[in-house]
Amino acid sequence: MVNYPNGTRKNWNAAASGAGGRGMNLEKDINQTNQYYLNCDTAVIHKKPTPVTIVKVDYPSRSAAKITEAYFKVPSTTDYNGIYRGRYIDFEAKECSLKTSFPLKSIHLHQIKHLEACMRHGAVAFLIIRFTHLDETYLIPADRIVSFWYHHDRSSIPHSWFIENGYRVEGNYIKPVDYLKVVDRIYFEKGGSTSDGEY
Amino acid sequence: MVNYPNGTRKNWNAAASGAGGRGMNLEKDINQTNQYYLNCDTAVIHKKPTPVTIVKVDYPSRSAAKITEAYFKVPSTTDYNGIYRGRYIDFEAKECSLKTSFPLKSIHLHQIKHLEACMRHGAVAFLIIRFTHLDETYLIPADRIVSFWYHHDRSSIPHSWFIENGYRVEGNYIKPVDYLKVVDRIYFEKGGSTSDGEY
């Protein structure tokens, strides 16, 4: 590692992994991967826009409408959905800055309910969790998270649970989070080890 | 009809069917219908949030983050998607204030491309068009709109085309736009008259 004399590196680190930037890298990586899937006509999966309540809009002459007052809304569903190999895909993605566990409060109850409803209707539903400090990304079938949610009286899920119940998602610089490779394996190949379809 | 002495009725009309309110009634009706489908566990279909580019956010003490500068983005996909009877559902809804034709400029090229991509991957994809002054709502399978888009050198689709190629969507006060009834008929019943699956 080289210490940059002008401190550039430190700033770059702060921007990339500080509290402000954290949580955005997984999203950026998934968006890039989805764009790759879209370009290759592999799947049509998009992130939903951030839900906001718009209160005030200005219409300055000769320019675009400008929203001058709006508030973030709590999302009622998950962030990503779309279609792959004829199946409806639905998932939520979360980054976790802790090394030993994932706090369950990161996921809202209505998101759990939404994933359950999707599964009842035949969706491929899951979570993507990244442990940022370990640089490990897992795909967890929704039925397992839902089951944990209802059967454990804990406020967080230990990291070891992800090793046992999740599937590591690998990637490269073109598709940083190649989650469909995992989806292929566990939802489309015979003998896949999730309880898909039996929920 | 009673003319309200204080002019209330006139104002109410302006709000409900004037340029500002127009375009919102179909959305409201579809949202209410989707909520009914969700409550009855018939389907999980949501409207995506309006996409905005957030430029500036204030964090006033002791209150929620306030967005003070944001702009509307052109949507890159359609407005509604979800899952029904194991199939991925994707559609766009548009109100039309003309009586004789629907202007094609209401639909963006990238929305047509998006519907095409969804169809290639096995989606149930369609448009819902309401002629507000005629109080007629039609479901049009996406393949027909796409075909019209590529094969006609017109800037609008005549109303008569919708009678021939669309399916009237009825409703009631509980589910104002009961489009899944039409989806059942044309995508799930044998002998359905759309080219579903043959696109």
Short mmCIF file of C-alpha atoms in Angstrom, two decimals:
data_model
loop_
_atom_site.label_atom_id
_atom_site.label_comp_id
_atom_site.label_asym_id
_atom_site.label_seq_id
_atom_site.Cartn_x
_atom_site.Cartn_y
_atom_site.Cartn_z
CA MET A 1 0.00 0.00 0.00
CA VAL A 2 1.27 3.43 -0.87
CA ASN A 3 0.47 6.47 1.20
CA TYR A 4 -0.32 9.16 -1.27
CA PRO A 5 1.57 12.32 -0.31
CA ASN A 6 -1.39 14.56 -1.02
CA GLY A 7 -3.81 12.46 0.95
CA THR A 8 -5.89 11.53 -2.07
CA ARG A 9 -6.06 7.92 -1.11
CA LYS A 10 -7.44 8.66 2.31
CA ASN A 11 -10.18 10.80 0.84
CA TRP A 12 -10.99 8.20 -1.72
CA ASN A 13 -11.31 5.59 1.01
CA ALA A 14 -13.57 7.83 3.03
CA ALA A 15 -15.82 8.35 0.05
CA ALA A 16 -15.93 4.70 -0.89
CA SER A 17 -16.42 3.06 2.47
CA GLY A 18 -17.42 5.81 4.91
CA ALA A 19 -20.90 6.00 6.38
CA GLY A 20 -22.12 8.14 3.52
CA GLY A 21 -20.99 5.82 0.76
CA ARG A 22 -21.68 2.57 2.58
CA GLY A 23 -24.83 0.86 1.50
CA MET A 24 -24.50 2.31 -1.95
CA ASN A 25 -21.78 0.04 -3.29
CA LEU A 26 -23.88 -3.11 -3.31
CA GLU A 27 -26.66 -1.20 -5.01
CA LYS A 28 -24.24 0.13 -7.62
CA ASP A 29 -22.82 -3.35 -8.19
CA ILE A 30 -26.27 -4.90 -8.58
CA ASN A 31 -27.39 -2.15 -10.94
CA GLN A 32 -24.31 -2.72 -13.08
CA THR A 33 -24.95 -6.45 -13.09
CA ASN A 34 -28.62 -5.92 -14.02
CA GLN A 35 -27.55 -3.65 -16.87
CA TYR A 36 -25.24 -6.40 -18.09
CA TYR A 37 -28.08 -8.95 -17.90
CA LEU A 38 -30.30 -6.53 -19.80
CA ASN A 39 -27.70 -5.84 -22.50
CA CYS A 40 -27.16 -9.57 -23.02
CA ASP A 41 -30.93 -10.17 -22.97
CA THR A 42 -30.44 -12.61 -20.08
CA ALA A 43 -33.07 -11.06 -17.82
CA VAL A 44 -35.13 -7.90 -17.32
CA ILE A 45 -34.56 -6.89 -13.71
CA HIS A 46 -34.59 -3.30 -12.45
CA LYS A 47 -34.25 -1.47 -9.18
CA LYS A 48 -37.42 0.36 -8.28
CA PRO A 49 -37.06 4.11 -7.82
CA THR A 50 -36.72 5.36 -4.24
CA PRO A 51 -40.24 6.16 -3.06
CA VAL A 52 -40.73 9.80 -2.13
CA THR A 53 -43.76 11.86 -1.17
CA ILE A 54 -43.71 14.97 -3.33
CA VAL A 55 -45.13 18.01 -1.55
CA LYS A 56 -44.13 21.03 -3.60
CA VAL A 57 -43.15 21.44 -7.25
CA ASP A 58 -41.96 24.66 -8.89
CA TYR A 59 -42.34 25.28 -12.59
CA PRO A 60 -39.65 27.82 -13.44
CA SER A 61 -40.16 29.21 -16.94
CA ARG A 62 -38.19 27.53 -19.74
CA SER A 63 -36.90 24.75 -17.56
CA ALA A 64 -37.93 21.44 -16.11
CA ALA A 65 -40.27 21.13 -13.15
CA LYS A 66 -38.29 21.36 -9.93
CA ILE A 67 -39.36 19.48 -6.82
CA THR A 68 -38.64 21.76 -3.86
CA GLU A 69 -40.19 19.76 -1.04
CA ALA A 70 -40.34 15.99 -0.77
CA TYR A 71 -39.79 13.30 1.85
CA PHE A 72 -38.52 9.76 1.79
CA LYS A 73 -41.22 7.12 2.24
CA VAL A 74 -40.76 3.72 3.85
CA PRO A 75 -40.79 1.26 0.92
CA SER A 76 -43.73 -1.14 1.03
CA THR A 77 -42.05 -3.74 -1.14
CA THR A 78 -38.54 -4.85 -1.99
CA ASP A 79 -36.09 -2.90 -4.12
CA TYR A 80 -35.65 -5.17 -7.12
CA ASN A 81 -37.94 -7.17 -9.35
CA GLY A 82 -38.26 -8.43 -12.88
CA ILE A 83 -38.33 -11.54 -15.03
CA TYR A 84 -35.79 -14.30 -15.69
CA ARG A 85 -36.35 -17.55 -17.58
CA GLY A 86 -40.09 -17.01 -17.39
CA ARG A 87 -40.10 -16.60 -13.62
CA TYR A 88 -40.93 -13.55 -11.57
CA ILE A 89 -37.84 -12.47 -9.60
CA ASP A 90 -38.13 -10.39 -6.43
CA PHE A 91 -35.40 -9.48 -3.98
CA GLU A 92 -34.06 -7.04 -1.46
CA ALA A 93 -30.38 -6.18 -1.07
CA LYS A 94 -28.67 -5.04 2.11
CA GLU A 95 -25.15 -4.20 3.12
CA CYS A 96 -24.00 -5.08 6.61
CA SER A 97 -21.09 -3.28 8.23
CA LEU A 98 -20.78 -5.70 11.15
CA LYS A 99 -18.47 -8.67 10.87
CA THR A 100 -20.24 -11.14 13.14
CA SER A 101 -23.96 -10.68 12.52
CA PHE A 102 -26.67 -9.09 10.41
CA PRO A 103 -29.17 -6.92 12.38
CA LEU A 104 -32.73 -8.00 11.57
CA LYS A 105 -34.00 -4.44 11.93
CA SER A 106 -32.46 -3.77 8.50
CA ILE A 107 -35.44 -5.60 7.04
CA HIS A 108 -38.95 -4.28 7.61
CA LEU A 109 -41.82 -6.57 8.56
CA HIS A 110 -43.80 -5.48 5.48
CA GLN A 111 -40.86 -6.54 3.31
CA ILE A 112 -40.98 -9.99 4.94
CA LYS A 113 -44.75 -10.08 4.28
CA HIS A 114 -44.15 -9.00 0.70
CA LEU A 115 -41.57 -11.76 0.12
CA GLU A 116 -43.99 -14.29 1.62
CA ALA A 117 -46.81 -13.14 -0.67
CA CYS A 118 -44.50 -13.34 -3.70
CA MET A 119 -43.51 -16.90 -2.77
CA ARG A 120 -47.15 -17.95 -2.42
CA HIS A 121 -47.70 -16.79 -6.00
CA GLY A 122 -44.69 -18.66 -7.36
CA ALA A 123 -41.89 -16.10 -7.33
CA VAL A 124 -38.17 -16.66 -7.10
CA ALA A 125 -37.70 -14.49 -3.99
CA PHE A 126 -34.52 -13.92 -2.03
CA LEU A 127 -32.24 -11.51 -0.22
CA ILE A 128 -28.75 -10.45 -1.17
CA ILE A 129 -26.66 -9.60 1.89
CA ARG A 130 -23.14 -8.25 1.71
CA PHE A 131 -20.82 -8.24 4.70
CA THR A 132 -18.79 -5.26 3.58
CA HIS A 133 -15.78 -5.71 5.86
CA LEU A 134 -15.49 -9.38 4.97
CA ASP A 135 -16.22 -8.68 1.31
CA GLU A 136 -18.65 -11.60 1.26
CA THR A 137 -21.96 -11.49 -0.60
CA TYR A 138 -24.68 -14.07 0.02
CA LEU A 139 -27.94 -14.95 -1.68
CA ILE A 140 -30.47 -16.25 0.84
CA PRO A 141 -33.70 -17.83 -0.43
CA ALA A 142 -36.62 -15.90 1.07
CA ASP A 143 -38.16 -18.96 2.73
CA ARG A 144 -35.08 -19.30 4.94
CA ILE A 145 -35.06 -15.68 6.07
CA VAL A 146 -38.84 -15.81 6.66
CA SER A 147 -38.45 -18.98 8.68
CA PHE A 148 -35.64 -17.43 10.76
CA TRP A 149 -37.75 -14.30 11.28
CA TYR A 150 -40.66 -16.27 12.75
CA HIS A 151 -38.79 -18.95 14.69
CA HIS A 152 -35.97 -17.07 16.35
CA ASP A 153 -36.26 -14.57 19.10
CA ARG A 154 -33.09 -12.75 18.13
CA SER A 155 -32.39 -9.27 16.92
CA SER A 156 -29.66 -10.37 14.55
CA ILE A 157 -28.58 -13.32 12.44
CA PRO A 158 -25.05 -14.60 13.11
CA HIS A 159 -22.59 -14.63 10.24
CA SER A 160 -22.21 -18.41 10.57
CA TRP A 161 -25.90 -18.81 9.69
CA PHE A 162 -25.22 -17.21 6.29
CA ILE A 163 -22.42 -19.66 5.60
CA GLU A 164 -24.80 -22.54 6.34
CA ASN A 165 -28.00 -21.18 4.77
CA GLY A 166 -26.82 -18.79 2.11
CA TYR A 167 -25.04 -19.16 -1.20
CA ARG A 168 -21.91 -17.14 -1.92
CA VAL A 169 -22.36 -14.81 -4.88
CA GLU A 170 -19.24 -14.23 -6.91
CA GLY A 171 -18.65 -11.64 -9.56
CA ASN A 172 -16.16 -9.93 -11.77
CA TYR A 173 -15.66 -6.40 -12.98
CA ILE A 174 -18.27 -6.79 -15.72
CA LYS A 175 -20.97 -8.31 -13.51
CA PRO A 176 -19.89 -7.59 -9.94
CA VAL A 177 -22.76 -9.53 -8.31
CA ASP A 178 -23.54 -12.43 -10.63
CA TYR A 179 -26.54 -13.60 -8.62
CA LEU A 180 -28.36 -15.27 -11.52
CA LYS A 181 -25.63 -17.92 -11.58
CA VAL A 182 -26.75 -18.84 -8.04
CA VAL A 183 -30.42 -18.55 -9.04
CA ASP A 184 -29.78 -21.01 -11.89
CA ARG A 185 -28.25 -23.47 -9.52
CA ILE A 186 -30.80 -23.37 -6.73
CA TYR A 187 -34.06 -22.63 -8.55
CA PHE A 188 -33.65 -24.11 -12.00
CA GLU A 189 -31.37 -27.13 -11.72
CA LYS A 190 -32.81 -30.44 -10.59
CA GLY A 191 -31.88 -31.28 -7.06
CA GLY A 192 -31.55 -27.62 -6.15
CA SER A 193 -31.28 -27.44 -2.42
CA THR A 194 -33.85 -24.81 -1.60
CA SER A 195 -37.44 -25.62 -0.88
CA ASP A 196 -38.58 -23.71 -3.97
CA GLY A 197 -42.14 -24.58 -4.86
CA GLU A 198 -42.81 -26.28 -1.59
CA TYR A 199 -43.26 -23.10 0.39
CA MET B 1 -77.80 18.73 -12.41
CA VAL B 2 -77.84 21.41 -9.76
CA ASN B 3 -75.82 24.58 -10.07
CA TYR B 4 -74.33 25.14 -6.66
CA PRO B 5 -74.83 28.78 -5.68
CA ASN B 6 -71.33 29.08 -4.30
CA GLY B 7 -69.68 27.58 -7.34
CA THR B 8 -68.37 24.57 -5.43
CA ARG B 9 -69.46 22.14 -8.07
CA LYS B 10 -67.58 23.94 -10.79
CA ASN B 11 -64.40 23.85 -8.75
CA TRP B 12 -64.88 20.20 -7.98
CA ASN B 13 -65.26 19.44 -11.67
CA ALA B 14 -62.14 21.36 -12.50
CA ALA B 15 -60.20 19.41 -9.93
CA ALA B 16 -61.55 16.04 -10.98
CA SER B 17 -61.36 16.29 -14.74
CA GLY B 18 -59.23 19.30 -15.54
CA ALA B 19 -55.73 19.03 -16.93
CA GLY B 20 -54.24 18.76 -13.47
CA GLY B 21 -56.40 15.90 -12.29
CA ARG B 22 -56.63 14.07 -15.59
CA GLY B 23 -54.30 11.15 -15.88
CA MET B 24 -54.52 10.54 -12.16
CA ASN B 25 -57.93 8.87 -12.04
CA LEU B 26 -56.91 5.75 -13.92
CA GLU B 27 -53.83 5.46 -11.71
CA LYS B 28 -55.97 5.84 -8.60
CA ASP B 29 -58.43 3.22 -9.89
CA ILE B 30 -55.65 0.75 -10.71
CA ASN B 31 -53.97 1.30 -7.34
CA GLN B 32 -57.27 0.63 -5.58
CA THR B 33 -57.80 -2.51 -7.66
CA ASN B 34 -54.25 -3.71 -6.94
CA GLN B 35 -54.83 -3.15 -3.24
CA TYR B 36 -57.98 -5.28 -3.49
CA TYR B 37 -56.04 -8.03 -5.31
CA LEU B 38 -53.37 -7.84 -2.60
CA ASN B 39 -55.88 -7.97 0.26
CA CYS B 40 -57.58 -11.01 -1.28
CA ASP B 41 -54.17 -12.60 -2.00
CA THR B 42 -55.11 -12.78 -5.67
CA ALA B 43 -51.94 -11.15 -6.97
CA VAL B 44 -48.98 -9.03 -5.86
CA ILE B 45 -48.88 -6.10 -8.28
CA HIS B 46 -47.64 -2.62 -7.38
CA LYS B 47 -47.11 0.69 -9.08
CA LYS B 48 -43.45 1.65 -9.11
CA PRO B 49 -42.61 4.94 -7.43
CA THR B 50 -42.22 7.97 -9.69
CA PRO B 51 -38.51 8.15 -10.57
CA VAL B 52 -36.83 11.33 -9.38
CA THR B 53 -33.23 12.51 -9.34
CA ILE B 54 -32.50 13.76 -5.85
CA VAL B 55 -30.03 16.66 -5.81
CA LYS B 56 -30.24 18.19 -2.35
CA VAL B 57 -31.38 16.83 1.02
CA ASP B 58 -31.66 18.82 4.25
CA TYR B 59 -31.47 17.16 7.63
CA PRO B 60 -33.30 19.50 10.00
CA SER B 61 -32.74 18.51 13.60
CA ARG B 62 -35.35 16.25 15.20
CA SER B 63 -37.26 15.71 12.00
CA ALA B 64 -37.17 13.61 8.88
CA ALA B 65 -34.78 14.27 6.03
CA LYS B 66 -36.26 16.83 3.67
CA ILE B 67 -35.53 16.73 -0.04
CA THR B 68 -35.21 20.33 -1.20
CA GLU B 69 -34.11 19.84 -4.78
CA ALA B 70 -35.11 17.02 -7.09
CA TYR B 71 -36.21 16.52 -10.68
CA PHE B 72 -38.54 14.13 -12.46
CA LYS B 73 -36.79 11.48 -14.54
CA VAL B 74 -38.13 9.86 -17.69
CA PRO B 75 -39.14 6.33 -16.61
CA SER B 76 -37.08 3.62 -18.29
CA THR B 77 -39.65 0.91 -17.73
CA THR B 78 -43.40 0.65 -17.32
CA ASP B 79 -45.32 1.76 -14.24
CA TYR B 80 -46.72 -1.51 -12.93
CA ASN B 81 -45.37 -4.99 -12.36
CA GLY B 82 -45.77 -7.99 -10.14
CA ILE B 83 -46.84 -11.61 -10.05
CA TYR B 84 -50.15 -13.37 -10.76
CA ARG B 85 -50.78 -17.12 -10.99
CA GLY B 86 -47.04 -17.72 -11.21
CA ARG B 87 -46.56 -15.36 -14.14
CA TYR B 88 -44.66 -12.08 -14.27
CA ILE B 89 -47.08 -9.25 -15.03
CA ASP B 90 -45.88 -5.98 -16.58
CA PHE B 91 -47.97 -3.13 -17.88
CA GLU B 92 -48.26 0.57 -18.53
CA ALA B 93 -51.46 2.58 -18.06
CA LYS B 94 -52.44 5.72 -19.94
CA GLU B 95 -55.43 7.99 -20.00
CA CYS B 96 -56.47 9.56 -23.29
CA SER B 97 -58.52 12.72 -23.38
CA LEU B 98 -59.29 12.50 -27.11
CA LYS B 99 -62.42 10.72 -28.29
CA THR B 100 -61.28 9.49 -31.67
CA SER B 101 -57.67 8.37 -31.26
CA PHE B 102 -54.79 7.65 -28.88
CA PRO B 103 -51.58 9.66 -29.57
CA LEU B 104 -48.61 7.29 -29.80
CA LYS B 105 -46.30 9.88 -28.31
CA SER B 106 -47.89 9.03 -24.93
CA ILE B 107 -45.75 5.89 -24.97
CA HIS B 108 -41.96 6.17 -25.06
CA LEU B 109 -39.85 4.02 -27.35
CA HIS B 110 -37.92 2.61 -24.39
CA GLN B 111 -41.23 1.49 -22.87
CA ILE B 112 -42.02 -0.37 -26.11
CA LYS B 113 -38.53 -1.93 -25.97
CA HIS B 114 -39.10 -2.85 -22.33
CA LEU B 115 -42.43 -4.55 -23.11
CA GLU B 116 -40.77 -6.45 -25.97
CA ALA B 117 -37.96 -7.64 -23.68
CA CYS B 118 -40.49 -8.75 -21.04
CA MET B 119 -42.42 -10.72 -23.66
CA ARG B 120 -39.26 -12.45 -24.87
CA HIS B 121 -38.71 -13.67 -21.31
CA GLY B 122 -42.26 -14.96 -20.90
CA ALA B 123 -44.14 -12.08 -19.28
CA VAL B 124 -47.81 -11.27 -19.44
CA ALA B 125 -47.31 -7.75 -20.81
CA PHE B 126 -49.97 -5.28 -21.84
CA LEU B 127 -51.23 -1.71 -21.84
CA ILE B 128 -54.31 -0.33 -20.15
CA ILE B 129 -55.74 2.64 -22.04
CA ARG B 130 -58.70 4.66 -20.84
CA PHE B 131 -60.61 7.00 -23.11
CA THR B 132 -61.73 9.35 -20.36
CA HIS B 133 -64.52 11.15 -22.24
CA LEU B 134 -65.99 7.88 -23.45
CA ASP B 135 -65.45 6.20 -20.07
CA GLU B 136 -64.02 3.16 -21.86
CA THR B 137 -61.01 1.23 -20.54
CA TYR B 138 -59.17 -1.29 -22.72
CA LEU B 139 -56.50 -3.88 -22.09
CA ILE B 140 -54.25 -4.31 -25.12
CA PRO B 141 -51.78 -7.21 -25.22
CA ALA B 142 -48.30 -5.77 -25.69
CA ASP B 143 -47.60 -7.72 -28.89
CA ARG B 144 -50.42 -5.87 -30.64
CA ILE B 145 -49.24 -2.41 -29.60
CA VAL B 146 -45.66 -3.33 -30.53
CA SER B 147 -46.80 -4.61 -33.90
CA PHE B 148 -48.81 -1.42 -34.53
CA TRP B 149 -45.81 0.67 -33.46
CA TYR B 150 -43.51 -0.95 -36.02
CA HIS B 151 -45.91 -1.44 -38.92
CA HIS B 152 -47.88 1.79 -39.06
CA ASP B 153 -46.58 5.15 -40.01
CA ARG B 154 -49.13 7.00 -37.92
CA SER B 155 -48.82 9.30 -34.94
CA SER B 156 -51.99 7.99 -33.31
CA ILE B 157 -54.09 4.85 -33.06
CA PRO B 158 -57.77 5.28 -34.00
CA HIS B 159 -60.37 4.46 -31.36
CA SER B 160 -61.85 1.79 -33.65
CA TRP B 161 -58.55 -0.13 -33.48
CA PHE B 162 -59.01 -0.52 -29.72
CA ILE B 163 -62.49 -1.96 -30.21
CA GLU B 164 -61.02 -4.54 -32.60
CA ASN B 165 -57.73 -5.29 -30.85
CA GLY B 166 -58.37 -4.50 -27.22
CA TYR B 167 -60.47 -6.04 -24.49
CA ARG B 168 -62.89 -3.90 -22.51
CA VAL B 169 -62.04 -3.81 -18.82
CA GLU B 170 -65.00 -3.49 -16.51
CA GLY B 171 -65.03 -2.74 -12.84
CA ASN B 172 -67.07 -1.83 -9.84
CA TYR B 173 -66.58 0.41 -6.86
CA ILE B 174 -64.48 -2.20 -5.03
CA LYS B 175 -62.17 -2.98 -7.94
CA PRO B 176 -62.64 -0.14 -10.44
CA VAL B 177 -60.37 -1.66 -13.13
CA ASP B 178 -60.75 -5.42 -12.85
CA TYR B 179 -58.06 -6.16 -15.44
CA LEU B 180 -57.10 -9.60 -14.08
CA LYS B 181 -60.51 -10.88 -15.23
CA VAL B 182 -59.39 -10.02 -18.77
CA VAL B 183 -55.91 -11.45 -18.13
CA ASP B 184 -57.54 -14.72 -17.02
CA ARG B 185 -59.53 -14.90 -20.21
CA ILE B 186 -56.81 -14.08 -22.72
CA TYR B 187 -53.65 -15.47 -21.08
CA PHE B 188 -54.81 -18.40 -18.97
CA GLU B 189 -57.88 -19.92 -20.63
CA LYS B 190 -57.39 -22.31 -23.50
CA GLY B 191 -58.20 -20.79 -26.83
CA GLY B 192 -57.37 -17.32 -25.57
CA SER B 193 -57.22 -15.06 -28.56
CA THR B 194 -53.90 -13.34 -28.06
CA SER B 195 -50.66 -14.68 -29.42
CA ASP B 196 -49.30 -15.22 -25.90
CA GLY B 197 -46.28 -17.46 -25.94
CA GLU B 198 -45.88 -17.23 -29.68
CA TYR B 199 -44.30 -13.82 -29.68
#
